[in-house]
Short mmCIF file of C-alpha atoms in Angstrom, two decimals:
data_model
loop_
_atom_site.label_atom_id
_atom_site.label_comp_id
_atom_site.label_asym_id
_atom_site.label_seq_id
_atom_site.Cartn_x
_atom_site.Cartn_y
_atom_site.Cartn_z
CA UNK D 1 -104.23 58.58 59.56
CA UNK D 2 -106.64 59.74 62.59
CA UNK D 3 -104.02 63.23 62.79
CA UNK D 4 -104.52 63.68 59.38
CA UNK D 5 -108.57 63.48 60.20
CA UNK D 6 -108.82 65.27 63.57
CA UNK D 7 -107.03 68.01 61.63
CA UNK D 8 -109.15 68.03 58.62
CA UNK D 9 -112.18 67.71 60.76
CA UNK D 10 -111.37 71.32 63.11
CA UNK D 11 -110.91 73.25 58.94
CA UNK D 12 -114.09 71.29 58.23
CA UNK D 13 -116.18 73.19 62.17
CA UNK D 14 -114.71 76.23 62.12
CA UNK D 15 -114.92 77.52 58.16
CA UNK D 16 -111.86 79.49 56.90
CA UNK D 17 -109.66 80.72 59.14
CA UNK D 18 -107.39 84.02 58.63
CA UNK D 19 -103.86 82.57 58.14
CA UNK D 20 -102.62 86.73 57.61
CA UNK D 21 -100.40 87.52 60.23
CA UNK D 22 -101.98 91.07 61.90
CA UNK D 23 -98.56 92.47 62.36
CA UNK D 24 -94.56 92.31 62.05
CA UNK D 25 -93.14 94.49 64.98
CA UNK D 26 -90.66 96.78 63.62
CA UNK D 27 -89.30 98.14 67.88
CA UNK D 28 -86.96 95.40 69.63
CA UNK D 29 -89.49 94.50 72.80
CA UNK D 30 -92.60 93.75 69.93
CA UNK D 31 -89.78 91.59 67.91
CA UNK D 32 -88.87 90.23 70.63
CA UNK D 33 -92.28 89.54 72.15
CA UNK D 34 -92.80 87.75 68.30
CA UNK D 35 -89.95 85.38 68.51
CA UNK D 36 -91.73 84.05 71.93
CA UNK D 37 -94.55 83.44 70.93
CA UNK D 38 -93.94 81.46 67.49
CA UNK D 39 -90.84 79.89 69.29
CA UNK D 40 -93.58 78.87 72.12
CA UNK D 41 -95.76 78.04 69.98
CA UNK D 42 -93.32 75.53 68.25
CA UNK D 43 -92.69 73.75 71.47
CA UNK D 44 -95.83 73.27 73.07
CA UNK D 45 -97.11 71.72 69.00
CA UNK D 46 -93.87 68.92 70.11
CA UNK D 47 -95.77 67.79 73.02
CA UNK D 48 -99.25 67.80 72.21
CA UNK D 49 -100.00 68.43 68.76
CA UNK D 50 -101.82 70.26 66.28
CA UNK D 51 -105.63 68.86 67.87
CA UNK D 52 -104.81 70.59 71.61
CA UNK D 53 -102.64 73.44 69.85
CA UNK D 54 -104.17 76.95 71.22
CA UNK D 55 -103.64 80.20 71.56
CA UNK D 56 -104.89 80.37 75.50
CA UNK D 57 -102.39 76.88 75.67
CA UNK D 58 -98.99 79.47 74.63
CA UNK D 59 -99.83 82.67 76.49
CA UNK D 60 -100.41 80.03 79.84
CA UNK D 61 -96.90 78.60 78.71
CA UNK D 62 -95.36 82.21 77.89
CA UNK D 63 -96.26 84.60 80.63
CA UNK D 64 -98.33 86.54 77.82
CA UNK D 65 -101.54 87.92 77.81
CA UNK D 66 -103.76 86.33 74.48
CA UNK D 67 -103.98 90.55 73.66
CA UNK D 68 -100.18 90.15 73.44
CA UNK D 69 -100.59 86.59 71.55
CA UNK D 70 -103.61 89.10 69.29
CA UNK D 71 -101.63 91.75 68.05
CA UNK D 72 -99.89 89.70 65.69
CA UNK D 73 -101.79 86.28 65.23
CA UNK D 74 -105.64 86.08 65.05
CA UNK D 75 -105.55 82.61 65.72
CA UNK D 76 -102.74 79.71 65.81
CA UNK D 77 -103.57 78.82 62.20
CA UNK D 78 -101.81 81.88 61.65
CA UNK D 79 -99.18 80.64 64.06
CA UNK D 80 -98.21 77.70 62.58
CA UNK D 81 -99.16 78.76 59.32
CA UNK D 82 -95.43 81.22 59.96
CA UNK D 83 -94.37 78.25 61.73
CA UNK D 84 -94.39 76.43 58.39
CA UNK D 85 -92.69 79.31 56.97
CA UNK D 86 -89.84 79.71 58.68
CA UNK D 87 -89.17 75.45 58.71
CA UNK D 88 -89.48 75.95 54.26
CA UNK D 89 -87.49 78.86 54.43
CA UNK D 90 -84.84 76.59 56.31
CA UNK D 91 -85.24 73.45 54.20
CA UNK D 92 -84.65 75.11 50.99
CA UNK D 93 -81.69 77.37 51.73
CA UNK D 94 -80.54 73.27 52.03
CA UNK D 95 -81.65 72.01 49.11
CA UNK D 96 -80.54 75.86 47.14
CA UNK D 97 -77.13 75.58 49.18
CA UNK D 98 -76.42 72.09 48.08
CA UNK D 99 -77.73 72.43 44.64
CA UNK D 100 -75.02 75.72 44.79
CA UNK D 101 -72.81 73.56 45.56
CA UNK D 102 -72.93 71.80 43.09
CA UNK D 103 -75.20 68.52 43.62
CA UNK D 104 -76.55 67.42 41.07
CA UNK D 105 -73.09 66.33 39.38
CA UNK D 106 -71.46 63.44 38.99
CA UNK D 107 -69.00 61.04 37.72
CA UNK D 108 -71.16 57.58 38.91
CA UNK D 109 -74.92 56.60 40.17
CA UNK D 110 -73.44 55.92 42.72
CA UNK D 111 -71.76 59.45 43.45
CA UNK D 112 -74.90 60.76 42.81
CA UNK D 113 -76.34 58.39 44.94
CA UNK D 114 -73.99 59.81 48.24
CA UNK D 115 -74.53 63.41 47.23
CA UNK D 116 -78.40 62.46 47.23
CA UNK D 117 -78.37 61.20 50.74
CA UNK D 118 -76.39 63.52 52.83
CA UNK D 119 -78.70 66.29 51.05
CA UNK D 120 -81.80 64.95 52.08
CA UNK D 121 -79.68 63.32 55.88
CA UNK D 122 -79.40 67.19 55.87
CA UNK D 123 -82.60 68.24 55.55
CA UNK D 124 -84.11 65.90 58.03
CA UNK D 125 -81.95 67.03 60.47
CA UNK D 126 -82.78 70.67 60.15
CA UNK D 127 -87.19 68.86 60.24
CA UNK D 128 -86.46 67.37 63.11
CA UNK D 129 -84.47 70.12 65.00
CA UNK D 130 -87.57 72.47 64.39
CA UNK D 131 -89.54 72.45 67.07
CA UNK D 132 -92.52 71.08 66.06
CA UNK D 133 -91.38 70.34 62.84
CA UNK D 134 -93.52 66.97 62.77
CA UNK D 135 -96.74 68.04 63.88
CA UNK D 136 -96.03 70.70 60.61
CA UNK D 137 -94.87 68.11 57.65
CA UNK D 138 -98.45 66.67 58.76
CA UNK D 139 -100.62 70.20 59.71
CA UNK D 140 -99.39 70.95 56.03
CA UNK D 141 -100.64 67.46 54.15
CA UNK D 142 -103.59 66.96 55.86
CA UNK D 143 -104.64 70.73 55.94
CA UNK D 144 -106.03 72.33 52.61
CA UNK D 145 -105.76 76.56 54.63
CA UNK D 146 -102.17 75.41 54.71
CA UNK D 147 -101.02 73.56 51.49
CA UNK D 148 -100.30 76.02 49.56
CA UNK D 149 -97.04 77.62 51.56
CA UNK D 150 -95.54 73.66 51.08
CA UNK D 151 -96.63 73.39 47.55
CA UNK D 152 -94.95 77.01 46.37
CA UNK D 153 -91.66 75.66 48.20
CA UNK D 154 -92.11 72.56 46.19
CA UNK D 155 -92.99 74.61 42.85
CA UNK D 156 -89.87 76.58 43.91
CA UNK D 157 -87.21 74.02 44.63
CA UNK D 158 -88.68 71.51 41.57
CA UNK D 159 -88.01 74.85 39.01
CA UNK D 160 -84.43 75.12 40.49
CA UNK D 161 -83.79 72.19 40.13
CA UNK D 162 -84.87 72.31 36.37
CA UNK D 163 -83.46 75.28 35.11
CA UNK D 164 -80.44 73.76 36.49
CA UNK D 165 -80.35 70.55 34.38
CA UNK D 166 -82.15 71.03 32.00
CA UNK D 167 -78.81 73.62 30.97
CA UNK D 168 -76.80 70.44 32.21
CA UNK D 169 -79.34 68.09 29.15
CA UNK D 170 -80.46 70.64 26.32
CA UNK D 171 -81.35 67.58 23.91
CA UNK D 172 -84.65 65.81 27.94
CA UNK D 173 -87.21 66.90 26.86
CA UNK D 174 -88.87 69.54 29.48
CA UNK D 175 -92.29 68.37 29.43
CA UNK D 176 -90.36 64.76 30.68
CA UNK D 177 -87.79 67.50 32.61
CA UNK D 178 -90.76 69.29 34.24
CA UNK D 179 -92.41 66.68 35.15
CA UNK D 180 -89.35 64.29 36.77
CA UNK D 181 -87.51 67.37 39.15
CA UNK D 182 -91.46 67.58 40.11
CA UNK D 183 -92.04 63.83 41.16
CA UNK D 184 -88.89 63.60 42.22
CA UNK D 185 -88.62 66.24 44.68
CA UNK D 186 -91.93 65.61 46.57
CA UNK D 187 -90.93 62.61 46.51
CA UNK D 188 -87.85 63.42 48.90
CA UNK D 189 -90.25 64.95 50.56
CA UNK D 190 -92.54 62.28 51.31
CA UNK D 191 -89.34 60.10 53.04
CA UNK D 192 -88.36 62.16 55.24
CA UNK D 193 -92.13 62.99 56.35
CA UNK D 194 -92.61 58.98 56.40
CA UNK D 195 -89.37 59.31 59.00
CA UNK D 196 -90.29 61.72 61.13
CA UNK D 197 -94.27 60.81 61.57
CA UNK D 198 -93.30 56.76 61.72
CA UNK D 199 -89.52 56.70 64.56
CA UNK D 200 -90.41 53.37 64.18
CA UNK D 201 -88.57 53.26 60.43
CA UNK D 202 -85.24 53.13 59.56
CA UNK D 203 -83.94 55.92 58.40
CA UNK D 204 -80.68 55.24 56.50
CA UNK D 205 -82.46 52.77 54.79
CA UNK D 206 -85.28 55.28 53.84
CA UNK D 207 -82.45 57.41 52.74
CA UNK D 208 -80.85 54.63 50.77
CA UNK D 209 -84.05 54.16 48.98
CA UNK D 210 -84.91 57.07 47.69
CA UNK D 211 -82.02 58.63 46.73
CA UNK D 212 -80.93 54.98 44.97
CA UNK D 213 -84.64 55.97 42.81
CA UNK D 214 -84.11 59.13 41.75
CA UNK D 215 -80.83 58.70 41.15
CA UNK D 216 -81.51 55.21 39.10
CA UNK D 217 -84.66 57.45 36.84
CA UNK D 218 -82.09 60.86 36.18
CA UNK D 219 -79.33 58.41 35.62
CA UNK D 220 -82.12 57.07 32.57
CA UNK D 221 -82.91 60.41 31.94
CA UNK D 222 -80.34 61.44 30.94
CA UNK D 223 -79.10 58.57 28.82
CA UNK D 224 -82.16 59.19 26.62
CA UNK D 225 -81.94 62.25 26.12
CA UNK D 226 -77.70 61.12 24.89
CA UNK D 227 -79.51 58.44 22.96
CA UNK D 228 -82.07 60.42 20.77
CA UNK D 229 -78.54 63.39 20.51
CA UNK D 230 -77.26 60.54 18.63
#
């Protein structure tokens, strides 16, 4: 809680920072510098946290001059936004691949739970392996200027899930199903945050519980839809 409050205070004091990357390099040397900056920022984020991260610290660690960094990123918020986009993209690709492979299809509630559990483990692993991943999650939740990144990812996943489930369950209420897909997507995001931000928690237990919640919820919705058709 203290970390989130501190992050909000920073934004309150500095006003709304620019989040736009100034430019994206087209030449190999520039691309290498761009990647070094982001890799270094992610590593430092994992080491010192968001509040202590500075562009000067990134430059010092990366062996770059401030103008080399400022050519691409106006401040640390822009750095964090780029890292957040990359983390969300990595998560989204895993979810979309799972959906395309029939992740929502199951012949039993136990199979549904197992499939959701596999996905949840994969998302947790992707986030944990991403430099500064847990701090990026905190910032996405705590900083209003970054919440659009998270919301865009969540809404895209929820819409894709809605389209699949609506096709499979044509009798389901669209309003209720849309609410369900947004709610369950958000719940699974929250479970990942809980696991990464509270390492003393039992990850397997949390994954199991959230997947049973989601599977039972959708079982109830699909049964209600089937009953309404009969």
